[in-house]
């Protein structure tokens, strides 16, 4: 009884894997999951982290920090 059930399950899993592989072959490969090459993500204006970082580096403007002199407190005395 257990062996028969196991064989039936293996046959069903084999049929499912065969159907999935045929579906992938008919659609000409896997869907593109990389954000930078996915046209739907590009259409929404979403970029990958590397592209965003490169754009930020191009548009970088240094911030000038002004130090204030405080003459009332000196740590040594």
Tab-separated table of C-alpha atoms in Angstrom:
chain	number	residue	atom	x	y	z
A	1	UNK	CA	0.000	0.000	0.000
A	2	UNK	CA	2.734	2.492	0.978
A	3	UNK	CA	4.900	1.638	-2.019
A	4	UNK	CA	1.965	2.051	-4.410
A	5	UNK	CA	1.169	5.461	-2.948
A	6	UNK	CA	4.844	6.472	-3.217
A	7	UNK	CA	4.996	5.433	-6.891
A	8	UNK	CA	1.791	7.356	-7.691
A	9	UNK	CA	3.199	10.474	-6.001
A	10	UNK	CA	6.472	10.162	-7.938
A	11	UNK	CA	4.570	9.834	-11.228
A	12	UNK	CA	2.477	12.929	-10.427
A	13	UNK	CA	5.571	14.947	-9.509
A	14	UNK	CA	7.253	13.811	-12.734
A	15	UNK	CA	4.246	14.900	-14.808
A	16	UNK	CA	4.197	18.291	-13.043
A	17	UNK	CA	7.926	18.852	-13.670
A	18	UNK	CA	7.517	17.859	-17.317
A	19	UNK	CA	4.624	20.319	-17.736
A	20	UNK	CA	6.637	23.117	-16.100
A	21	UNK	CA	9.665	22.475	-18.286
A	22	UNK	CA	7.528	22.469	-21.446
A	23	UNK	CA	5.989	25.765	-20.335
A	24	UNK	CA	9.455	27.307	-19.899
A	25	UNK	CA	10.609	26.038	-23.298
A	26	UNK	CA	7.534	27.389	-25.073
A	27	UNK	CA	7.930	30.830	-23.469
A	28	UNK	CA	11.598	30.976	-24.596
A	29	UNK	CA	13.292	30.960	-21.226
A	30	UNK	CA	12.904	32.301	-17.745
A	31	UNK	CA	11.500	35.769	-17.047
A	32	UNK	CA	14.090	38.498	-16.500
A	33	UNK	CA	14.374	39.135	-12.783
A	34	UNK	CA	17.314	41.576	-12.782
A	35	UNK	CA	15.884	45.034	-12.181
A	36	UNK	CA	18.207	46.815	-14.592
A	37	UNK	CA	17.165	44.661	-17.559
A	38	UNK	CA	13.472	44.284	-16.751
A	39	UNK	CA	11.431	46.521	-19.050
A	40	UNK	CA	8.474	46.767	-16.663
A	41	UNK	CA	10.722	48.083	-13.879
A	42	UNK	CA	12.370	50.563	-16.248
A	43	UNK	CA	8.934	51.777	-17.353
A	44	UNK	CA	8.123	52.544	-13.709
A	45	UNK	CA	11.428	54.375	-13.235
A	46	UNK	CA	12.892	51.798	-10.854
A	47	UNK	CA	16.650	51.202	-11.189
A	48	UNK	CA	19.030	48.734	-9.611
A	49	UNK	CA	21.220	49.799	-6.703
A	50	UNK	CA	24.343	50.096	-8.865
A	51	UNK	CA	22.650	52.485	-11.301
A	52	UNK	CA	21.214	54.566	-8.468
A	53	UNK	CA	24.639	54.762	-6.815
A	54	UNK	CA	26.312	55.795	-10.092
A	55	UNK	CA	23.712	58.533	-10.646
A	56	UNK	CA	24.190	59.806	-7.093
A	57	UNK	CA	27.960	59.958	-7.592
A	58	UNK	CA	27.541	61.964	-10.810
A	59	UNK	CA	25.269	64.504	-9.110
A	60	UNK	CA	27.313	64.736	-5.891
A	61	UNK	CA	27.807	68.215	-4.444
A	62	UNK	CA	30.114	68.569	-1.475
A	63	UNK	CA	28.682	70.156	1.641
A	64	UNK	CA	30.823	72.765	3.354
A	65	UNK	CA	30.876	72.434	7.124
A	66	UNK	CA	31.680	75.607	9.026
A	67	UNK	CA	33.240	75.205	12.431
A	68	UNK	CA	32.332	77.682	15.108
A	69	UNK	CA	34.974	78.993	17.462
A	70	UNK	CA	33.950	78.846	21.072
A	71	UNK	CA	36.338	80.904	23.184
A	72	UNK	CA	34.556	80.422	26.502
A	73	UNK	CA	35.452	76.761	26.978
A	74	UNK	CA	38.866	75.220	26.601
A	75	UNK	CA	39.441	71.646	27.772
A	76	UNK	CA	42.964	72.304	29.121
A	77	UNK	CA	42.197	75.283	30.867
